[in-house]
Amino acid sequence: MKAVPVSYCALPIPFREARKICARTVRFTRHGELMKKPRVLIVEDEFITAMDLQTQLEDLGYLVNGRVQSAEEALSLVRSQPFDLILMDIMLRGEKTGIEAASEIRSEFRTPVIYLTATTAPQLLAQAKTSEPFGFLMKPFQKNELRANIEMALYKHEIDEGLRKNEEKYRQLVELADDAIAVVQDDVLKFTNSRVANLSGYSQTELRSAKFLNFIHPDDLDMVKDSHTRRLQGEELPSSYPARIVLKDGSTKWVEFRAIQIEWEERPAILVFFTDITKRKEAEVASENYKNQLEELVAKRTAKLEQEIYERKCIEENLRQAKENALQSKDLAEAANIAKSAFVANMSHELRTPLNGILGYAQILQCDPQLNEEQRAQIDIIRTSGEHLLILLNDILDLSKLEAEKLKLQETAFYLSDILKPLIHMVQLETRKKGLHFEYEKSPGLLYAFHGDAMRLRQVLFNLLGNAVKFTEEGMVSFRVRRAADHEPDSASAASRQLAICFEVEDTGVGIPPEQREKIFTPFSQYAGSRLYTEGPGLGLTLCQRLLHLMGSTLQVSSTQGQGSLFWFRLLLTEIKDTDIDT
């Protein structure tokens, strides 16, 4: 059956109905730009089902550009005109199935496909997943299910295309980098840029999946292997070290390795930057040789003074050139480091930009009064996932600043209650969702204004309370704020005095065994002995401890496995007059 063109009735219609039709002919992109209606292809061998589906799509505001009954017709039509979405029945007339057609379409055009099927056979569904569909619709389905699946598929396709373009852009940046760059996982080269091929003499095909240690000079093999092993085990090592590599023609070169542990396809790996320092090494050897020659010439005290002076000048000139070469190599290395830092900063910016767009669009969608509960739940998943990713990105940036000693406290005047009230409200909501009991206790005399970094104190308490709720399945979470009993306030000044405030967060969760208590303050570490769902990268307690150290305090823990944990710290805050706070 040939593709059925879409026709429209020429009979006069009321103005109000015409306006509704016109309103359905336009859509907006997530950036607010005007675009045409999505073009949809229906691939369905049941004529009545296909006609009913076309009517539903047109009522929903989509443009049905074609309707065919076989996989062969679908492939022919897709190759002759573009489509934004394809609704594909799995079982079709003809020699090919809908799954085979969808696989070819995805590989050639990347057009999103939603399967229509009335069967739930596991083998068939498993086969369908191999073609990377954008959704499944089980017959019969409702109009709202149809719209939700289509909108989600179009949105996911738009996001995938954006990520693909960003990935291509980052790949181009890596290819244009001055350094040779490689990713090593399980001693296998998982990725290399063109600079690695130029440096080693091997082609990209030869480098792909090759053993990294096969390129290392035998005299340096143990050192490089030991460095990679210890780095993957989390040991802190110098980021750069020199070694020799063996080229394809059998010659050797000196390179400076700068290695960083990363995640590659959700597994630990090493990101390696190569810098050719052969000339610098040769200059160092030449410098040492020239120095020895100079000492030998002075020791011999040759009879010919002019010859001695001439040779001395030659040696000094060679030394000068060697030093210049060494300085140039140093400048090149520093420039490469600057370029690397700029690349990381740009990558961080590129991550934030689409993430903020996703969060903003999700917030706009939540304001739509026409959304049903299922749609609101789906949008809420997008929003909460984006917010979680943004918090993760901020935690990583904060940790980087702390490690570089660039994070400074922003001390201002604040009321303690302004920090505690939002936190208490948040914990009450979360504990109510999980069916937990929440207890909050605060000393009645803590109604003072203090001077300190309110934002960082809020961040520490937010992480501690969030962990308590997350790792507690039944029982209670307690939060206590009180004046430390062993501290007497300094009353030397009438305008201000220092008070020691004790903050305690206690839960009846899984608890932490003694051998795990030190590890929980290590970056990217979590106690994995629990059967609970433990999401997150393991940065919360690390950030809390380092921020408290910056504020002159220490986070302490007391825990019994299977019974719960108590985290507490004592913070010295300066009490000030209310008049010192801007109103």
Coordinates of C-alpha atoms in Angstrom, one line a residue:
M1 CA 0.0 0.0 0.0
K2 CA 1.4 3.4 -0.9
A3 CA 1.8 6.3 1.5
V4 CA -1.5 8.1 2.0
P5 CA -1.3 11.9 1.7
V6 CA -3.1 14.0 4.2
S7 CA -6.0 16.0 2.8
Y8 CA -8.2 18.7 4.3
C9 CA -11.9 19.4 3.9
A10 CA -12.7 22.6 1.9
L11 CA -16.1 23.1 3.5
P12 CA -16.6 26.4 5.5
I13 CA -16.1 26.1 9.2
P14 CA -16.9 28.4 12.1
F15 CA -14.3 31.0 13.0
R16 CA -13.8 29.6 16.5
E17 CA -13.1 26.1 15.1
A18 CA -10.7 27.6 12.6
R19 CA -8.8 29.3 15.3
K20 CA -8.4 26.0 17.2
I21 CA -7.0 24.3 14.1
C22 CA -4.5 27.1 13.6
A23 CA -3.5 27.0 17.2
R24 CA -2.6 23.3 16.7
T25 CA -0.4 24.0 13.7
V26 CA 2.4 25.6 15.7
R27 CA 4.6 24.5 18.5
F28 CA 7.4 26.1 20.5
T29 CA 10.9 24.7 21.1
R30 CA 12.2 24.5 24.7
H31 CA 14.0 27.8 23.9
G32 CA 10.7 29.5 23.0
E33 CA 11.3 29.6 19.2
L34 CA 8.4 29.0 16.9
M35 CA 8.5 25.8 14.9
K36 CA 6.2 23.7 12.7
K37 CA 4.1 20.8 13.9
P38 CA 6.0 17.5 14.3
R39 CA 5.8 15.4 11.2
V40 CA 4.6 11.8 12.0
L41 CA 4.7 8.6 10.0
I42 CA 2.2 5.8 10.9
V43 CA 3.4 2.3 10.1
E44 CA 0.3 0.0 10.8
D45 CA -1.0 -2.9 8.7
E46 CA -4.6 -2.7 10.2
F47 CA -6.4 0.0 8.1
I48 CA -9.0 0.9 10.7
T49 CA -6.5 1.1 13.5
A50 CA -4.2 3.3 11.3
M51 CA -7.1 5.6 10.4
D52 CA -8.2 6.0 14.0
L53 CA -4.6 6.7 15.0
Q54 CA -4.3 9.4 12.4
T55 CA -7.5 11.0 13.6
Q56 CA -6.2 11.0 17.2
L57 CA -2.9 12.5 16.1
E58 CA -4.5 15.3 14.2
D59 CA -6.8 16.1 17.1
L60 CA -3.7 16.4 19.3
G61 CA -2.1 18.8 16.9
Y62 CA 0.4 16.6 15.0
L63 CA 0.9 16.5 11.3
V64 CA 0.5 13.0 9.8
N65 CA 2.7 13.1 6.7
G66 CA 2.4 9.4 5.8
R67 CA 0.6 6.2 6.6
V68 CA 1.9 2.8 5.3
Q69 CA 1.3 -0.9 6.0
S70 CA 4.8 -2.5 5.6
A71 CA 8.4 -2.1 6.7
E72 CA 9.5 -1.8 3.1
E73 CA 7.1 1.1 2.4
A74 CA 8.2 2.8 5.6
L75 CA 11.9 2.6 4.6
S76 CA 11.2 3.9 1.1
L77 CA 9.1 6.8 2.4
V78 CA 11.6 7.8 5.2
R79 CA 14.4 7.9 2.6
S80 CA 12.4 10.2 0.4
Q81 CA 11.2 12.8 3.0
P82 CA 12.1 13.8 6.6
F83 CA 9.9 12.8 9.6
D84 CA 10.2 13.9 13.2
L85 CA 8.6 10.8 14.7
I86 CA 7.5 7.3 13.6
L87 CA 4.8 5.2 15.2
M88 CA 5.7 1.6 14.2
D89 CA 3.7 -1.5 14.6
I90 CA 6.0 -4.5 15.5
M91 CA 4.2 -7.1 13.4
L92 CA 3.7 -6.0 9.8
R93 CA 2.9 -7.3 6.4
G94 CA 5.8 -8.1 4.2
E95 CA 9.2 -9.8 4.7
K96 CA 10.5 -7.4 7.4
T97 CA 9.2 -6.7 10.9
G98 CA 8.8 -3.3 12.4
I99 CA 11.9 -4.0 14.6
E100 CA 14.1 -4.5 11.5
A101 CA 12.7 -1.4 9.9
A102 CA 13.3 0.7 13.1
S103 CA 16.9 -0.5 13.4
E104 CA 17.6 0.6 9.8
I105 CA 15.9 4.0 10.3
R106 CA 17.8 4.7 13.6
S107 CA 21.1 3.8 12.0
E108 CA 20.6 5.9 8.9
F109 CA 18.5 8.9 10.1
R110 CA 18.4 8.8 14.0
T111 CA 14.6 9.4 13.7
P112 CA 12.8 8.5 17.0
V113 CA 10.6 5.4 16.9
I114 CA 7.7 4.5 19.2
Y115 CA 6.5 0.9 19.0
L116 CA 2.8 0.0 18.8
T117 CA 2.1 -3.6 19.9
A118 CA -0.6 -5.7 21.4
T119 CA 1.8 -8.5 22.6
T120 CA 3.8 -8.7 25.8
A121 CA 6.0 -11.7 24.8
P122 CA 9.3 -11.2 26.6
Q123 CA 11.4 -12.5 23.7
L124 CA 9.8 -10.0 21.3
L125 CA 10.1 -7.1 23.7
A126 CA 13.8 -7.9 24.3
Q127 CA 14.4 -8.0 20.6
A128 CA 12.6 -4.6 20.2
K129 CA 14.9 -3.0 22.8
T130 CA 18.0 -3.7 20.6
S131 CA 16.7 -1.0 18.1
E132 CA 16.8 1.7 20.9
P133 CA 13.1 2.7 20.7
F134 CA 11.9 5.9 22.3
G135 CA 8.8 4.3 23.8
F136 CA 6.3 1.5 23.8
L137 CA 2.5 1.9 23.5
M138 CA 0.4 -1.2 24.3
K139 CA -2.8 -1.5 22.3
P140 CA -5.3 -0.3 23.1
F141 CA -4.1 3.0 24.5
Q142 CA -5.7 6.3 25.5
K143 CA -5.2 9.7 23.8
N144 CA -3.3 11.1 26.8
E145 CA -1.0 8.1 26.8
L146 CA -0.3 8.7 23.1
R147 CA 0.4 12.4 23.6
A148 CA 2.7 11.8 26.6
N149 CA 4.7 9.2 24.8
I150 CA 5.1 11.4 21.7
E151 CA 6.1 14.5 23.7
M152 CA 8.6 12.6 25.8
A153 CA 10.1 10.9 22.7
L154 CA 10.4 14.3 20.9
Y155 CA 11.9 15.9 24.0
K156 CA 14.4 13.0 24.6
H157 CA 15.4 13.1 20.9
E158 CA 16.1 16.8 21.2
I159 CA 18.2 16.3 24.3
D160 CA 20.1 13.4 22.7
E161 CA 20.9 15.5 19.6
G162 CA 22.1 18.3 21.8
L163 CA 24.3 15.9 23.8
R164 CA 25.6 14.3 20.6
K165 CA 26.6 17.8 19.3
N166 CA 28.2 18.7 22.6
E167 CA 30.1 15.4 22.6
E168 CA 31.4 16.1 19.1
K169 CA 32.4 19.6 20.1
Y170 CA 34.4 18.2 23.1
R171 CA 36.0 15.6 20.9
Q172 CA 37.1 18.3 18.5
L173 CA 38.6 20.3 21.5
V174 CA 40.5 17.2 22.6
E175 CA 41.7 16.6 19.0
L176 CA 43.0 20.2 18.8
A177 CA 44.8 20.0 22.2
D178 CA 48.6 20.4 22.1
D179 CA 49.0 17.4 24.4
A180 CA 48.6 13.7 23.4
I181 CA 45.6 12.5 25.4
A182 CA 44.6 8.9 26.2
V183 CA 42.2 7.0 28.5
V184 CA 43.6 3.8 30.0
Q185 CA 41.3 1.2 31.6
D186 CA 42.5 -2.2 32.7
D187 CA 45.8 -1.5 30.9
V188 CA 43.8 -1.0 27.6
L189 CA 43.8 2.2 25.5
K190 CA 40.1 3.1 25.4
F191 CA 40.6 6.4 23.7
T192 CA 43.4 8.3 22.1
N193 CA 43.5 11.6 20.2
S194 CA 45.5 12.1 17.0
R195 CA 48.5 13.5 18.9
V196 CA 49.1 10.1 20.4
A197 CA 49.3 8.6 16.9
N198 CA 51.6 11.4 15.7
L199 CA 53.9 10.9 18.8
S200 CA 54.1 7.1 18.7
G201 CA 54.1 6.5 15.0
Y202 CA 51.2 4.0 15.2
S203 CA 47.8 4.5 13.5
Q204 CA 44.6 5.1 15.4
T205 CA 43.5 1.6 14.3
E206 CA 46.6 0.1 15.8
L207 CA 46.2 2.0 19.0
R208 CA 42.6 1.1 19.5
S209 CA 42.3 -1.5 22.3
A210 CA 46.1 -1.9 22.4
K211 CA 47.9 -2.6 25.7
F212 CA 49.1 0.7 27.3
L213 CA 52.1 -0.9 29.0
N214 CA 53.4 -2.4 25.7
F215 CA 54.5 1.2 24.7
I216 CA 56.5 1.8 27.9
H217 CA 60.3 1.3 27.9
P218 CA 61.2 -1.8 29.8
D219 CA 63.4 0.2 32.3
D220 CA 60.4 2.3 33.2
L221 CA 57.7 -0.4 33.1
D222 CA 57.6 -1.3 36.8
M223 CA 57.4 2.4 37.8
V224 CA 54.6 3.3 35.5
K225 CA 52.6 0.1 36.3
D226 CA 53.0 0.8 40.1
S227 CA 51.9 4.4 39.7
H228 CA 48.7 3.5 37.8
T229 CA 47.9 0.7 40.3
R230 CA 48.3 2.9 43.4
R231 CA 46.4 5.8 41.7
L232 CA 43.4 3.5 41.0
Q233 CA 43.5 2.4 44.6
G234 CA 42.9 6.0 45.7
E235 CA 46.4 6.8 46.9
E236 CA 47.5 10.4 46.5
L237 CA 50.5 10.6 44.1
P238 CA 52.2 13.4 42.2
S239 CA 50.1 14.1 39.1
S240 CA 53.1 14.2 36.7
Y241 CA 56.2 12.0 36.2
P242 CA 58.7 11.4 33.4
A243 CA 59.1 8.1 31.5
R244 CA 60.2 6.7 28.2
I245 CA 58.0 5.2 25.5
V246 CA 58.9 3.0 22.6
L247 CA 57.9 4.2 19.2
K248 CA 56.7 2.0 16.3
D249 CA 60.2 2.3 14.6
G250 CA 61.9 1.0 17.8
S251 CA 63.2 4.4 18.9
T252 CA 62.5 5.9 22.3
K253 CA 61.2 9.3 23.5
W254 CA 61.0 10.9 26.8
V255 CA 57.5 12.0 27.8
E256 CA 56.0 13.6 30.9
F257 CA 52.9 11.8 32.0
R258 CA 50.2 13.7 33.8
A259 CA 47.7 11.2 35.1
I260 CA 44.2 11.7 36.7
Q261 CA 41.8 9.1 37.9
I262 CA 38.4 9.4 36.2
E263 CA 35.2 7.4 35.5
W264 CA 35.0 5.9 32.0
E265 CA 31.8 4.1 31.1
E266 CA 31.0 3.9 34.9
R267 CA 34.3 2.2 35.7
P268 CA 37.6 3.6 37.1
A269 CA 40.1 4.6 34.5
I270 CA 43.2 6.9 34.1
L271 CA 43.2 10.0 32.0
V272 CA 46.8 10.5 30.7
F273 CA 48.3 13.6 29.1
F274 CA 51.6 13.1 27.2
T275 CA 54.1 15.9 26.7
D276 CA 57.2 15.2 24.6
I277 CA 60.2 16.2 26.8
T278 CA 62.9 14.5 24.8
K279 CA 64.6 17.8 23.9
R280 CA 64.5 18.8 27.5
K281 CA 66.1 15.5 28.6
E282 CA 68.7 15.8 25.9
A283 CA 69.4 19.3 27.1
E284 CA 69.8 18.1 30.7
V285 CA 72.2 15.4 29.5
A286 CA 74.1 17.8 27.3
S287 CA 74.3 20.3 30.2
E288 CA 75.8 17.5 32.5
N289 CA 78.2 16.5 29.7
Y290 CA 79.3 20.1 29.2
K291 CA 79.8 20.6 32.9
N292 CA 82.1 17.5 33.0
Q293 CA 84.0 18.7 30.0
L294 CA 84.5 22.1 31.6
E295 CA 85.9 20.5 34.8
E296 CA 88.2 18.2 32.7
L297 CA 89.5 21.1 30.7
V298 CA 90.2 23.2 33.9
A299 CA 91.9 20.2 35.5
K300 CA 94.3 19.6 32.6
R301 CA 95.2 23.3 32.4
T302 CA 96.2 23.2 28.7
A303 CA 99.2 25.1 27.6
K304 CA 97.3 27.1 25.0
L305 CA 95.4 29.8 26.8
E306 CA 93.6 31.0 23.7
Q307 CA 92.3 27.5 23.0
E308 CA 91.2 27.1 26.6
I309 CA 89.3 30.5 26.5
Y310 CA 87.7 29.5 23.1
E311 CA 86.6 26.1 24.4
R312 CA 85.3 27.7 27.6
K313 CA 83.1 30.2 25.6
C314 CA 81.8 27.3 23.5
I315 CA 80.8 25.4 26.5
E316 CA 79.1 28.4 28.1
E317 CA 77.2 29.1 24.9
N318 CA 76.0 25.5 24.8
L319 CA 75.0 25.8 28.5
R320 CA 73.1 28.9 27.7
Q321 CA 71.2 27.3 24.8
A322 CA 70.5 24.3 26.9
K323 CA 69.0 26.5 29.6
E324 CA 67.0 28.4 27.1
N325 CA 65.6 25.1 25.7
A326 CA 64.8 23.9 29.2
L327 CA 63.0 27.2 29.9
Q328 CA 61.1 27.0 26.7
S329 CA 60.0 23.4 27.5
K330 CA 58.9 24.7 30.9
D331 CA 56.9 27.5 29.3
L332 CA 55.2 25.0 27.0
A333 CA 54.3 22.7 29.8
E334 CA 52.8 25.7 31.8
A335 CA 50.8 26.8 28.7
A336 CA 49.5 23.2 28.3
N337 CA 48.4 23.3 32.0
I338 CA 46.6 26.6 31.4
A339 CA 44.9 25.2 28.4
K340 CA 43.8 22.1 30.3
S341 CA 42.4 24.3 33.1
A342 CA 40.5 26.4 30.6
F343 CA 39.1 23.2 29.0
V344 CA 37.8 22.0 32.4
A345 CA 36.3 25.4 33.2
N346 CA 34.5 25.4 29.8
M347 CA 33.3 21.9 30.3
S348 CA 31.8 22.9 33.7
H349 CA 30.1 25.9 32.1
E350 CA 28.7 23.7 29.3
L351 CA 27.3 21.2 31.9
R352 CA 25.6 24.0 33.8
T353 CA 24.1 25.7 30.7
P354 CA 21.9 22.8 29.5
L355 CA 21.2 21.7 33.1
N356 CA 19.7 25.2 33.9
G357 CA 17.7 25.0 30.7
I358 CA 16.2 21.7 31.7
L359 CA 15.4 22.9 35.2
G360 CA 13.8 26.1 33.9
Y361 CA 11.7 24.3 31.3
A362 CA 10.6 21.8 34.0
Q363 CA 9.5 24.6 36.3
I364 CA 7.6 26.3 33.4
L365 CA 5.8 23.0 32.6
Q366 CA 4.8 22.5 36.2
C367 CA 2.8 25.8 36.0
D368 CA 0.6 24.4 33.2
P369 CA -2.9 23.9 34.8
Q370 CA -3.9 21.4 32.1
L371 CA -1.4 18.7 33.2
N372 CA -2.7 15.5 34.7
E373 CA -1.2 13.8 37.7
E374 CA 0.9 11.4 35.7
Q375 CA 2.4 14.2 33.6
R376 CA 3.1 16.3 36.7
A377 CA 4.9 13.3 38.3
Q378 CA 7.0 12.8 35.2
I379 CA 7.9 16.5 35.1
D380 CA 8.7 16.4 38.8
I381 CA 11.1 13.5 38.1
I382 CA 12.9 15.7 35.5
R383 CA 13.1 18.6 37.9
T384 CA 14.3 16.7 41.0
S385 CA 16.8 14.8 38.9
G386 CA 18.2 18.0 37.5
E387 CA 18.3 19.6 40.9
H388 CA 20.2 16.6 42.3
L389 CA 22.7 16.8 39.4
L390 CA 23.1 20.6 40.1
I391 CA 23.8 19.9 43.8
L392 CA 26.3 17.2 42.8
L393 CA 28.1 19.6 40.4
N394 CA 28.2 22.3 43.1
D395 CA 29.6 19.8 45.6
I396 CA 32.4 18.8 43.2
L397 CA 33.2 22.5 42.6
D398 CA 33.2 23.2 46.3
L399 CA 35.5 20.2 47.0
S400 CA 37.9 21.4 44.3
K401 CA 38.0 24.9 45.8
L402 CA 38.7 23.4 49.3
E403 CA 41.5 21.2 47.9
A404 CA 43.0 24.2 46.2
E405 CA 42.5 26.4 49.3
K406 CA 40.5 28.9 47.3
L407 CA 37.3 28.6 49.2
K408 CA 36.9 31.5 51.7
L409 CA 34.2 32.0 54.4
Q410 CA 31.7 34.8 53.8
E411 CA 31.0 35.9 57.4
T412 CA 27.9 38.0 57.9
A413 CA 25.4 38.8 60.7
F414 CA 22.4 36.3 60.9
Y415 CA 19.8 34.9 63.1
L416 CA 20.1 31.2 63.9
S417 CA 16.4 30.7 63.5
D418 CA 16.6 31.9 59.9
I419 CA 18.8 28.9 59.1
L420 CA 17.0 26.3 61.2
K421 CA 13.3 26.9 60.2
P422 CA 13.7 26.0 56.5
L423 CA 15.8 22.9 57.4
I424 CA 13.2 21.8 60.0
H425 CA 10.4 22.1 57.4
M426 CA 12.4 20.2 54.8
V427 CA 13.1 17.3 57.2
Q428 CA 9.5 17.2 58.4
L429 CA 8.3 16.7 54.8
E430 CA 10.9 14.0 54.1
T431 CA 10.4 12.0 57.3
R432 CA 6.6 12.2 56.8
K433 CA 7.1 10.7 53.3
K434 CA 9.0 7.7 54.7
G435 CA 6.8 7.3 57.8
L436 CA 9.5 8.3 60.2
H437 CA 9.2 10.2 63.5
F438 CA 11.1 13.5 63.7
E439 CA 12.1 15.1 67.0
Y440 CA 13.5 18.7 67.1
E441 CA 14.9 20.2 70.3
K442 CA 16.5 23.6 70.7
S443 CA 17.6 25.4 73.9
P444 CA 15.2 28.3 74.6
G445 CA 17.9 30.8 75.1
L446 CA 19.3 30.6 71.5
L447 CA 17.4 33.6 70.1
Y448 CA 20.6 35.6 69.4
A449 CA 22.1 37.2 66.4
F450 CA 25.4 35.8 65.4
H451 CA 28.3 36.6 63.2
G452 CA 29.6 33.8 60.9
D453 CA 29.1 32.1 57.5
A454 CA 25.4 31.3 57.5
M455 CA 25.4 29.7 54.0
R456 CA 28.2 27.1 54.9
L457 CA 26.6 26.3 58.2
R458 CA 23.3 25.7 56.4
Q459 CA 25.1 23.5 53.9
V460 CA 26.7 21.3 56.7
L461 CA 23.3 20.9 58.5
F462 CA 21.5 20.1 55.2
N463 CA 23.9 17.3 54.4
L464 CA 23.8 15.8 57.9
L465 CA 20.0 15.9 58.1
G466 CA 19.6 14.6 54.5
N467 CA 21.9 11.6 55.3
A468 CA 20.0 10.8 58.4
V469 CA 16.7 10.6 56.5
K470 CA 18.2 8.7 53.6
F471 CA 19.8 6.0 55.7
T472 CA 16.8 5.4 58.1
E473 CA 14.0 3.1 57.0
E474 CA 12.1 3.0 60.3
G475 CA 12.2 4.7 63.6
M476 CA 13.1 8.3 64.1
V477 CA 15.5 11.2 63.2
S478 CA 16.5 13.7 66.0
F479 CA 17.9 17.2 65.6
R480 CA 19.2 19.0 68.7
V481 CA 20.7 22.5 69.0
R482 CA 21.9 23.7 72.4
R483 CA 24.6 25.7 74.1
A484 CA 27.6 23.6 75.0
A485 CA 27.6 22.9 78.8
D486 CA 31.4 23.1 79.2
H487 CA 31.8 26.6 77.7
E488 CA 31.3 29.8 79.6
P489 CA 30.5 32.8 77.3
D490 CA 33.1 35.6 77.2
S491 CA 31.4 38.6 78.7
A492 CA 34.4 41.0 78.4
S493 CA 32.6 43.0 75.7
A494 CA 29.1 44.3 76.1
A495 CA 28.7 44.5 72.3
S496 CA 29.6 40.9 71.5
R497 CA 30.5 37.6 73.2
Q498 CA 31.4 34.1 72.0
L499 CA 29.1 31.2 72.5
A500 CA 29.8 27.5 71.9
I501 CA 26.7 26.0 70.1
C502 CA 26.4 22.2 69.9
F503 CA 24.6 20.7 66.8
E504 CA 23.5 17.0 67.0
V505 CA 21.9 14.8 64.3
E506 CA 20.8 11.3 65.5
D507 CA 19.0 8.5 63.6
T508 CA 17.9 4.9 64.1
G509 CA 19.3 3.9 60.7
V510 CA 21.7 1.2 59.6
G511 CA 24.7 2.5 61.6
I512 CA 28.4 2.4 60.7
P513 CA 30.8 -0.4 61.8
P514 CA 34.1 0.9 63.5
E515 CA 36.3 0.0 60.5
Q516 CA 34.2 2.1 58.2
R517 CA 34.1 5.3 60.2
E518 CA 37.3 6.9 58.9
K519 CA 36.4 6.0 55.3
I520 CA 33.2 7.9 55.3
F521 CA 35.1 11.2 55.4
T522 CA 37.1 10.3 52.3
P523 CA 35.9 11.8 49.0
F524 CA 33.6 9.6 46.8
S525 CA 33.3 7.0 49.6
Q526 CA 30.1 5.5 51.1
Y527 CA 29.4 2.7 53.6
A528 CA 28.4 -0.1 51.2
G529 CA 27.5 -2.7 53.8
S530 CA 23.9 -1.7 54.0
R531 CA 21.1 -3.1 51.9
L532 CA 19.6 0.3 51.6
Y533 CA 19.5 2.3 48.4
T534 CA 22.5 4.6 48.7
E535 CA 22.5 7.2 45.9
G536 CA 25.0 10.0 45.6
P537 CA 28.8 10.3 44.9
G538 CA 29.9 10.2 48.6
L539 CA 30.9 13.9 48.9
G540 CA 28.5 15.1 51.6
L541 CA 30.5 14.1 54.8
T542 CA 33.8 15.1 53.2
L543 CA 32.5 18.6 52.4
C544 CA 31.0 18.8 56.0
Q545 CA 34.3 17.9 57.6
R546 CA 36.4 20.3 55.5
L547 CA 33.9 23.2 55.9
L548 CA 33.9 22.7 59.7
H549 CA 37.7 22.6 59.8
L550 CA 37.6 25.9 57.9
M551 CA 35.2 27.3 60.6
G552 CA 37.4 26.0 63.4
S553 CA 35.4 22.9 64.3
T554 CA 35.4 19.1 63.7
L555 CA 32.6 16.7 62.8
Q556 CA 32.4 13.7 65.2
V557 CA 30.5 10.5 64.9
S558 CA 29.3 7.8 67.3
S559 CA 27.5 4.8 65.8
T560 CA 26.4 1.2 66.4
Q561 CA 25.8 -1.0 63.4
G562 CA 22.1 -1.9 63.0
Q563 CA 21.0 0.6 65.7
G564 CA 21.8 4.1 64.3
S565 CA 24.3 7.0 64.3
L566 CA 25.0 10.3 66.0
F567 CA 26.8 13.1 64.2
W568 CA 27.7 16.2 66.2
F569 CA 30.0 19.3 66.2
R570 CA 30.6 22.3 68.4
L571 CA 30.8 25.7 66.7
L572 CA 32.1 28.8 68.4
L573 CA 29.9 31.8 67.2
T574 CA 30.1 35.5 68.1
E575 CA 26.9 36.9 69.5
I576 CA 26.1 40.4 68.3
K577 CA 23.5 43.1 68.9
D578 CA 20.3 43.0 66.8
T579 CA 21.2 46.5 65.6
D580 CA 24.2 45.1 63.8
I581 CA 22.0 43.2 61.4
D582 CA 20.8 45.0 58.3
T583 CA 17.0 45.1 58.1

